[in-house]
Coordinates of C-alpha atoms in Angstrom, one line a residue:
Chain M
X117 CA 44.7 -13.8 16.7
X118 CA 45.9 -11.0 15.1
X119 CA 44.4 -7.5 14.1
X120 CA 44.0 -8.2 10.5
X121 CA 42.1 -11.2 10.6
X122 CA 38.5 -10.9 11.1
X123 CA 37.1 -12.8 14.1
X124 CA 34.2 -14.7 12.3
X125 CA 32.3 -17.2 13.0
X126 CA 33.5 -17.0 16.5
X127 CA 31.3 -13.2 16.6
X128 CA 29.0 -12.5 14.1
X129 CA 29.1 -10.1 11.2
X130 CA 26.5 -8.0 9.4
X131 CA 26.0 -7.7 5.5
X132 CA 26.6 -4.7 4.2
X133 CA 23.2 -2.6 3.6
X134 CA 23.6 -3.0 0.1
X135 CA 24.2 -6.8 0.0
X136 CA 21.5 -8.9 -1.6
X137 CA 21.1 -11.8 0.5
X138 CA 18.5 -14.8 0.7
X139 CA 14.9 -13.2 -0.8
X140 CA 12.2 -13.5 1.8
X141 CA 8.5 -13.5 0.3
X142 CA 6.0 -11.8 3.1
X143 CA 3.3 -14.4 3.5
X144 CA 0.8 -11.8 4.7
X145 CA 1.6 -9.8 1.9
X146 CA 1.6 -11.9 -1.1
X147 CA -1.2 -12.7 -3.6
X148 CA -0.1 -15.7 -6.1
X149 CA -0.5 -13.5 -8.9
X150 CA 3.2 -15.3 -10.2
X151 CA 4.5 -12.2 -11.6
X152 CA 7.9 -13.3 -9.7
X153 CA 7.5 -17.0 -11.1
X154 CA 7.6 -15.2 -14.4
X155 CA 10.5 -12.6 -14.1
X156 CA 12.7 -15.7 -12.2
X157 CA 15.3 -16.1 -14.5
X158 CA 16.9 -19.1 -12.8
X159 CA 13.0 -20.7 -11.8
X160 CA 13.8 -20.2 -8.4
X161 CA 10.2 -18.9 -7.8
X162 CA 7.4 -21.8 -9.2
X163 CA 4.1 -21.4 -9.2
X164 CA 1.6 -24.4 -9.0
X165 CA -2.0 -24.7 -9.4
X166 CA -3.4 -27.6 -7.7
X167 CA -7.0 -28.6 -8.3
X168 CA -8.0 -31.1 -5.9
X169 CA -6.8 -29.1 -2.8
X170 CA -8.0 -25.7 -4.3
X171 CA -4.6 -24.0 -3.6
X172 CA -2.0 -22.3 -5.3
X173 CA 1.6 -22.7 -4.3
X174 CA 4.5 -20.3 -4.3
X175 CA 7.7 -22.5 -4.3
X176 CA 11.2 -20.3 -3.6
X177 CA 13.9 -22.6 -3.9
X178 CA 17.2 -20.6 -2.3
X179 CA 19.5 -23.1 -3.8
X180 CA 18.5 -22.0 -7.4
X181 CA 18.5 -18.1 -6.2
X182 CA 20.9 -16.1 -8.2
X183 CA 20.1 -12.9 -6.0
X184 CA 19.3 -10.8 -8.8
X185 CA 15.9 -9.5 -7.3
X186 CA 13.9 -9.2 -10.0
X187 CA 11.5 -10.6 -8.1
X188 CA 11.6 -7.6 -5.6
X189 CA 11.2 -5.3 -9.0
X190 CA 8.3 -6.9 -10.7
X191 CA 6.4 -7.9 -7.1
X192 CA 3.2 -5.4 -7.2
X193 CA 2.6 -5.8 -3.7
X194 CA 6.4 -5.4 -2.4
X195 CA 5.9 -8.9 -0.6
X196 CA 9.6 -10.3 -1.6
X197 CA 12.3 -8.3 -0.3
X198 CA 16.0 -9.4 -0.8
X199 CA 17.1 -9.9 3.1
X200 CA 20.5 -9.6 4.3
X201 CA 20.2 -13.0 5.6
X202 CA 23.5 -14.8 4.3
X203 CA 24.1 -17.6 6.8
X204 CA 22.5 -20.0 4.7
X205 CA 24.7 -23.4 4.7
X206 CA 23.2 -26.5 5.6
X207 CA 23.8 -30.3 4.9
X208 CA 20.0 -30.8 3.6
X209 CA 18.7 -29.5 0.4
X210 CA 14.9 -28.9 1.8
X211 CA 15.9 -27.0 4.4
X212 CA 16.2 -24.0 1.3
X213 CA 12.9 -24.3 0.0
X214 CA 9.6 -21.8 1.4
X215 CA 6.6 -22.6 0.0
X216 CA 3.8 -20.5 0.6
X217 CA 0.1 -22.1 0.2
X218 CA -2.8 -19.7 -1.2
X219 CA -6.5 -20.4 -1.6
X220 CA -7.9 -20.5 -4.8
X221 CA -10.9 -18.2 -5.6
X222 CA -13.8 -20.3 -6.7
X223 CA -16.1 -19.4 -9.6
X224 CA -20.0 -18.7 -8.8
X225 CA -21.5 -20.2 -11.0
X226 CA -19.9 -23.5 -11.4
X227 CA -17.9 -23.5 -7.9
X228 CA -14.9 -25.1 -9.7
X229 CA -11.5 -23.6 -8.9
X230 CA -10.1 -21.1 -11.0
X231 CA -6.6 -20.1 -11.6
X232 CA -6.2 -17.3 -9.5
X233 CA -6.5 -16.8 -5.8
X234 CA -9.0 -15.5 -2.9
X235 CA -6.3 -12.6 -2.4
X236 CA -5.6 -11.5 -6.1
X237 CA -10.0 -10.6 -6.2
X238 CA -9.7 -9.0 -3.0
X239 CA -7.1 -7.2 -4.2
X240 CA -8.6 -6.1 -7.5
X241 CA -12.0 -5.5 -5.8
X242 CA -10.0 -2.6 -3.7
X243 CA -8.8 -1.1 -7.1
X244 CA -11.9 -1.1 -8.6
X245 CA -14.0 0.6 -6.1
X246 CA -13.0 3.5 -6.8
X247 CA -14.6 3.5 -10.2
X248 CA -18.3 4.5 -10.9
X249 CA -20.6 1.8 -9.5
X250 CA -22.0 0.2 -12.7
X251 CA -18.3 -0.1 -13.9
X252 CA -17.5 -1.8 -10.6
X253 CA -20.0 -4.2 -10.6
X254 CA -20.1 -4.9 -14.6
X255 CA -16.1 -5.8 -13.5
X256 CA -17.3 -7.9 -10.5
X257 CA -19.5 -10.0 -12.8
X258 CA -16.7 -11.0 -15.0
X259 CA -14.3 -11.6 -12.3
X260 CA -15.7 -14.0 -10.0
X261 CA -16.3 -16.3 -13.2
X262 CA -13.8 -19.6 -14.2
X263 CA -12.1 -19.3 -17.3
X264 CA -15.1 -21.3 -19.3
X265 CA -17.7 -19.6 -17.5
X266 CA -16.6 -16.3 -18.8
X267 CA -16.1 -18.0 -22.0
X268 CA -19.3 -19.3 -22.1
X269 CA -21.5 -15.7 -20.8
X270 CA -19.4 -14.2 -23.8
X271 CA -20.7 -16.4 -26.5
X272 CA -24.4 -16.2 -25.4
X273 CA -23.9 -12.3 -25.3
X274 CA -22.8 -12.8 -28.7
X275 CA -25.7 -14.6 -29.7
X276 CA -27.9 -12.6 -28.1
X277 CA -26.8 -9.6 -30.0
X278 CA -26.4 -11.6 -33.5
X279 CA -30.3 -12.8 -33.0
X280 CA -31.1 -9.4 -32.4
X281 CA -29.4 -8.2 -35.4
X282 CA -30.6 -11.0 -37.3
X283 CA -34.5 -10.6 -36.6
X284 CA -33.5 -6.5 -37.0
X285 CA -32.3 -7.1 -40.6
X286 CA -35.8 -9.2 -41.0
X287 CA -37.7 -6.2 -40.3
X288 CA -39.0 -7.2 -36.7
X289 CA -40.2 -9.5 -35.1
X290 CA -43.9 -9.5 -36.4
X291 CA -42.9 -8.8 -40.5
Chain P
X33 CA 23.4 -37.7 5.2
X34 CA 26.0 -40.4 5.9
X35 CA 27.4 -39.8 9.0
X36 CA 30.8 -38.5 9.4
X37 CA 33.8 -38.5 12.0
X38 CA 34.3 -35.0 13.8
X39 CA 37.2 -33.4 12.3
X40 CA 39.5 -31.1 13.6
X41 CA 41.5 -30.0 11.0
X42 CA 40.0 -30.5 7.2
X43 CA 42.1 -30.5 4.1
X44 CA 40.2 -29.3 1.3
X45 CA 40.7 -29.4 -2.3
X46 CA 39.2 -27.1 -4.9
X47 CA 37.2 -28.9 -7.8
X48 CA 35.8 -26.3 -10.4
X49 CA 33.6 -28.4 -12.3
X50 CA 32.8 -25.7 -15.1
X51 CA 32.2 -22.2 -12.8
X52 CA 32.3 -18.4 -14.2
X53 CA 35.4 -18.0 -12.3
X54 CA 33.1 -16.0 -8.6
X55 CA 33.2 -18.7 -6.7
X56 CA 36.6 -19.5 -7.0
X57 CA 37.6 -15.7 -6.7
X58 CA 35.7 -16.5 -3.1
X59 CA 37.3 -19.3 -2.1
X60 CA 40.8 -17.6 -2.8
X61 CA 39.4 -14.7 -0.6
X62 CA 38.8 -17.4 2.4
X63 CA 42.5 -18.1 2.6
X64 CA 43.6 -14.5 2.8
X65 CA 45.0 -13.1 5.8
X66 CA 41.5 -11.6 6.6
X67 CA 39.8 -14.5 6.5
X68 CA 42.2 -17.0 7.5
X69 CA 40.3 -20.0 7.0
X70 CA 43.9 -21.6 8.1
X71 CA 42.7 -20.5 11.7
X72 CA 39.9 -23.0 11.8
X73 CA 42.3 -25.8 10.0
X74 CA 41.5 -25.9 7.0
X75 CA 44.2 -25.7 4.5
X76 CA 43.8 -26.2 0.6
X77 CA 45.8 -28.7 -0.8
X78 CA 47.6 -29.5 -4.3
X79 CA 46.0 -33.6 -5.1
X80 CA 42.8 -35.1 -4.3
X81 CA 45.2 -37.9 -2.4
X82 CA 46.2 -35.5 0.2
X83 CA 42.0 -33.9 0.9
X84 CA 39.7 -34.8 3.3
X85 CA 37.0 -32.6 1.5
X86 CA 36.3 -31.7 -2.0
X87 CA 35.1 -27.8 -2.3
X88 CA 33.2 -28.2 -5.7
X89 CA 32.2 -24.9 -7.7
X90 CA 30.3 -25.2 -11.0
X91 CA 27.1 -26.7 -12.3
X92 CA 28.9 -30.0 -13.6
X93 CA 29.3 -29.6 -17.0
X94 CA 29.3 -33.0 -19.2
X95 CA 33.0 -31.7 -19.7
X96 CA 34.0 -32.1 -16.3
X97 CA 31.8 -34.9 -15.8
X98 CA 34.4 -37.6 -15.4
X99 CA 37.4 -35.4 -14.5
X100 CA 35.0 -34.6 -11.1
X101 CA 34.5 -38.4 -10.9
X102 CA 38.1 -39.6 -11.1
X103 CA 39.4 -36.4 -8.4
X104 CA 36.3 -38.2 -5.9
X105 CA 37.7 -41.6 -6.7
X106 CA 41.3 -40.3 -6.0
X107 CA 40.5 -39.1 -2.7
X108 CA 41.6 -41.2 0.3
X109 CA 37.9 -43.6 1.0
X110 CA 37.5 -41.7 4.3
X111 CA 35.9 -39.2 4.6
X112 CA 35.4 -37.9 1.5
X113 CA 33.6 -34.8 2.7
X114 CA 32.1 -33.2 -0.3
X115 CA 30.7 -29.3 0.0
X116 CA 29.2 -27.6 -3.3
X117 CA 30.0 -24.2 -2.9
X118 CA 27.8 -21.7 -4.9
X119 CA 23.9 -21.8 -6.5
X120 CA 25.5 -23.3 -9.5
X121 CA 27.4 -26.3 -7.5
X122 CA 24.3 -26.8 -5.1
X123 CA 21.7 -26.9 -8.0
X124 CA 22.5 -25.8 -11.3
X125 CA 21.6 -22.3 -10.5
X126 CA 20.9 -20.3 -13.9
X127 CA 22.1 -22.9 -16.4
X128 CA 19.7 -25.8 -14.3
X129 CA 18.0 -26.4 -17.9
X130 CA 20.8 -26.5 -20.0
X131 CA 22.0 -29.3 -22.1
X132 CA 25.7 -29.0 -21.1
X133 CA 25.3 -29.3 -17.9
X134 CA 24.3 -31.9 -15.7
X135 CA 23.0 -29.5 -13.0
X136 CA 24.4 -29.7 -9.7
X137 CA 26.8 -31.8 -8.1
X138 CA 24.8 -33.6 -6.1
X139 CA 23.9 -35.1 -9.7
X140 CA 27.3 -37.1 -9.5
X141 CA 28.5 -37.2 -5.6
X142 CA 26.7 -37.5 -2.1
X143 CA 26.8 -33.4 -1.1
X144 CA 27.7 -33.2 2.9
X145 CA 27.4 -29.2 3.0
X146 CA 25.7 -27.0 0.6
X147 CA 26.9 -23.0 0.6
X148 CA 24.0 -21.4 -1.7
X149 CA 24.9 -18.0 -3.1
X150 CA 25.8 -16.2 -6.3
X151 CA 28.5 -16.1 -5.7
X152 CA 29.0 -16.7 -1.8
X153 CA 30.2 -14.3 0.3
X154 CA 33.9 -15.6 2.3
X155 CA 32.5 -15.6 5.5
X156 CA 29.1 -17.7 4.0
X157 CA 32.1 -20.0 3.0
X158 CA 33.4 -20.0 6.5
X159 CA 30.0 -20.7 8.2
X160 CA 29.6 -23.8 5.9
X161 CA 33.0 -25.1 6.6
X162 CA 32.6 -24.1 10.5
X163 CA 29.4 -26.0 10.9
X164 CA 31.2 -29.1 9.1
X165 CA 33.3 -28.3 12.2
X166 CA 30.7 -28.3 14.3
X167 CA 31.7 -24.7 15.6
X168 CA 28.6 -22.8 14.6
X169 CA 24.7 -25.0 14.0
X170 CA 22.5 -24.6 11.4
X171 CA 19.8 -21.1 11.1
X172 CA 17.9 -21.9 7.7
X173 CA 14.7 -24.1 8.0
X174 CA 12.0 -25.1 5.1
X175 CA 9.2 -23.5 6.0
X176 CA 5.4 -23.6 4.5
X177 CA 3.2 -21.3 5.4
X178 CA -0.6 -20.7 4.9
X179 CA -3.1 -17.8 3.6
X180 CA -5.5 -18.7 6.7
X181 CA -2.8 -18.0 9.1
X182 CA -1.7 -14.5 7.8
X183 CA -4.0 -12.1 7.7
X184 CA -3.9 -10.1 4.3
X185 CA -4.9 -6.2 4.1
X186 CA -5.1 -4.5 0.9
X187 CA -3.3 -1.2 2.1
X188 CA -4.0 1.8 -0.3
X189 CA -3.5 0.2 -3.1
X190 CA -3.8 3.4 -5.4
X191 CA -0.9 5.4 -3.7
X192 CA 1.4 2.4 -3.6
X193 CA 1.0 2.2 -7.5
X194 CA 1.7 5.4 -7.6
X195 CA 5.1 5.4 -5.5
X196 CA 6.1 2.3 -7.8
X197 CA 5.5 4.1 -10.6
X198 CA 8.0 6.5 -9.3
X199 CA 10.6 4.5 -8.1
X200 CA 10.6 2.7 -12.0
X201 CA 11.6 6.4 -12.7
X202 CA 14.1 6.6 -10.3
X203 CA 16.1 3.8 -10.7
X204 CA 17.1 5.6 -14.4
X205 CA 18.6 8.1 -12.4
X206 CA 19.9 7.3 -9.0
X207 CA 20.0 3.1 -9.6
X208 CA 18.6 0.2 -7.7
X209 CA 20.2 1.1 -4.4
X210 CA 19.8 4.5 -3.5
X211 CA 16.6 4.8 -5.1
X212 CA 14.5 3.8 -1.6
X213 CA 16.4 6.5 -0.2
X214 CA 15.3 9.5 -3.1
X215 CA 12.1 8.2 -2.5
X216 CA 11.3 8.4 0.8
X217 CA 12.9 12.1 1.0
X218 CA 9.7 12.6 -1.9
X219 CA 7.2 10.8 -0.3
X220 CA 7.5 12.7 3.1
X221 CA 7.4 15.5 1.2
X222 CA 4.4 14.5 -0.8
X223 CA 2.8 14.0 2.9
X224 CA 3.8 17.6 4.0
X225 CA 2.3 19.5 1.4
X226 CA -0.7 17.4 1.4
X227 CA -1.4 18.3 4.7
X228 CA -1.5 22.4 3.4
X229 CA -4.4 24.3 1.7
X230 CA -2.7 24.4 -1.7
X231 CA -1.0 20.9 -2.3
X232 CA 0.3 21.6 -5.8
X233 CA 2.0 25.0 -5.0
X234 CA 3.1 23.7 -1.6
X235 CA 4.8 20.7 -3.4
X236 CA 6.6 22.5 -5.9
X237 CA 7.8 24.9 -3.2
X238 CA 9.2 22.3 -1.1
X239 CA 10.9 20.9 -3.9
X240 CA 12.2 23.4 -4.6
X241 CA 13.3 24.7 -0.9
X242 CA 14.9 20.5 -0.9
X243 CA 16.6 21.0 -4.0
X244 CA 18.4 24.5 -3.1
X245 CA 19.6 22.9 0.7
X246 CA 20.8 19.2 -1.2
X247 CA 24.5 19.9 -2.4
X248 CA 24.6 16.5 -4.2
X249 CA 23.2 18.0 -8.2
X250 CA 21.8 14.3 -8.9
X251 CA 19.6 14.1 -6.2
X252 CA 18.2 17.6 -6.8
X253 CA 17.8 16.6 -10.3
X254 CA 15.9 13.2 -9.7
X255 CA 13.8 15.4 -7.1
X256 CA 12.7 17.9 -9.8
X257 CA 12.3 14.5 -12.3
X258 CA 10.0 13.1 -9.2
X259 CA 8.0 16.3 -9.1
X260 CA 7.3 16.6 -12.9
X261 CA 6.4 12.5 -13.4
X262 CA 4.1 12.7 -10.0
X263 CA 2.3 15.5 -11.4
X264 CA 1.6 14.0 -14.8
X265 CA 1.0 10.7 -12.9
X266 CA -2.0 12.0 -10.2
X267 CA -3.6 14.0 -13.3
X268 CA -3.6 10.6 -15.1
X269 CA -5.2 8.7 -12.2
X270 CA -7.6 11.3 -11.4
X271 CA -8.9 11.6 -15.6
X272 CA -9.2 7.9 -14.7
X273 CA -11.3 8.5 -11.9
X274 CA -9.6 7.9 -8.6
X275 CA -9.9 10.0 -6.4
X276 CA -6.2 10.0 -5.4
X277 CA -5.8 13.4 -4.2
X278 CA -7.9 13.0 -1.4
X279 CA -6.4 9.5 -0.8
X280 CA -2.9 11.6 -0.4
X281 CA -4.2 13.9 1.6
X282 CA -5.8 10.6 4.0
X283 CA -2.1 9.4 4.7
X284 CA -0.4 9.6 8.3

């Protein structure tokens, strides 16, 4: 073998540092929110809500991955990281796919699922502490609800305040 | 997969079945002298009579639909090795959902060896051809994992905002890759003078110390940039009300 020719695969090579290789999602790290499902320009990165087992799947499909790591931009928790991982061939098609499984949080009133997960209130819960306590909790109340739950405690505020209004416009309750 | 014969030396021809044009560029740069995919035995050929394996590029257009078809059918029946080189080959990559294409050659032919990568690098090339070879084995694996089995920590959420707030500013300057680098020069900086009586002062003062010592004029410039947003941004967060100067003064 001569001097030019490099001796690969026979001793292995490294990426260079700035090589963008196959994207690794942290599974400690990550928490469903699908910002990376949404920046994916290729789909790549799915996201999928399923019901009956109450989890949320992340579904990175390397074959589709065009390495342009927006997902390592728009990721608020810096859980995908473009690895310089390039030895990536392989006869079967599964062999390319990560799928990451995440509990959905469930509502407390109802106890249905929602649509987001156990991590993305745990996560918002350690934001908002640092606010003043009524804020905090006025902002827990709202976020542990389903998407109808919420939907329905806004329209009995509402009423609540309409009646009010109405019976205020009457002149009391007793005129 | 079916099985195939062990080959020794594999004749390859190259099938772009609507690519940009990378791939292609990549598979030229296996056969150069510094590559020398000629070393393993594999040698590109003129016809689809005279190749053992097909080295397809492109997400199958409806063009090249029956163009790919009649090169398979030419091939000799045996063995008919067929490796899709590149995202768009292996699945469609970023034109998957288009209606020109049909998405993948696997749509059309039985793929022995897929080589994912936008484009691939030569020597990801090599490793595919070498493990049709059998010279080198397989690394990737599907994997599934679970939230139960990872522990998850929210870690300081409030300052990590903050230092992605700054790198957004950074990449304007500096770009995507040296950015980290910028950043992590501020950030220990950020933890020096948070560890003095007078943070603010101390900051600016290192800054400043940094930016008279860095001989590079865009560095010291996105330094004095860093300072400036960081300032505006803490103000912000603490009108807000978190307390994020004593959180930055809590870091190791």
């Amino acid at each position: 073998m001569s001097y030019v020719t490099l001796p690969y695969p026979f001793k292995p090579v490294e990426a260079p540092p700035e090589y963008r290789g196959k994207p690794v999602v942290d599974p400690s790290k990550c928490i469903g929110c699908g910002a990376c499902a949404n920046a994916c320009p290729p789909d790549a990165i799915r996201m999928e809500i399923d019901e009956a087992k109450g989890v949320k799947r992340l579904i990175l499909d390397v074959s589709r991955c065009i390495r342009c790591a927006r997902c390592e931009e728009v990721c608020p928790m810096g859980a995908v990281k473009l690895s310089r991982e390039f030895e990536l061939a392989t006869p079967r098609k599964e062999d390319l796919v990560t799928v990451i499984e995440l509990k959905l949080f469930r509502c407390r009133v109802c106890g249905k699922p929602t649509e987001f997960t156990v991590r993305q209130v745990e996560k918002a819960k350690s934001l908002a502490r640092y606010l003043p306590k009524e804020r905090f909790e006025e902002i827990l109340e709202s976020m542990t609800l389903c998407r109808d739950c919420r939907r329905s405690r806004y329209v009995s505020k509402l009423v609540e305040i309409e009646i009010r209004g109405y019976v205020g416009s009457m002149g009391g309750l007793h005129a | 997969m079916r099985r195939k014969p062990r080959m020794r030396s594999v004749w390859v021809f190259h099938l772009n079945t609507g690519a940009c044009n990378g791939c292609d560029i990549e598979i030229l740069d296996v056969l150069t002298p510094y590559y020398d995919a000629e070393r393993l035995g594999i040698k590109l050929v003129g016809s689809p009579r005279h190749a053992d394996a097909l080295l397809v590029t492109g997400p199958l257009t409806r063009q090249t639909y029956y163009a790919a078809k009649a090169v398979y059918e030419a091939m000799p029946p045996t063995p008919r090795i067929v490796i899709a080189v590149g995202t768009c080959a292996c699945s469609g990559g970023i034109f998957y959902d288009s209606y020109a294409v049909h998405g993948g050659i696997d749509k059309l032919l039985p793929v022995d060896m897929y080589v994912p990568g936008c484009p691939p690098r030569p020597e990801e090339i090599i490793y595919g051809l070498a493990q049709l070879l059998g010279l080198v084995e397989k690394k990737v694996r599907g994997e599934t994992y679970r939230d139960e089995e990872h522990e998850f920590r929210p870690e300081a959420p409030i300052v990590d905002r903050l230092w992605y707030d700054l790198r957004q500013v950074l990449t304007r300057i500096v770009g995507y890759f040296d950015r980290e680098t910028v950043l992590n020069e501020f950030v220990s900086l950020v933890k020096e003078a948070y560890r003095r009586s007078n943070p603010r002062q101390a900051l600016r003062s290192l800054v400043e110390e940094y930016c008279a010592k860095e001989e590079d004029p865009r560095i010291a410039l996105a330094m004095r940039l860093l300072l400036n947003e960081f300032e505006t941004l803490v103000d912000r967060y603490r009108d807000e009300g978190y307390p994020v100067e004593d959180l930055l003064k809590g870091l190791e």
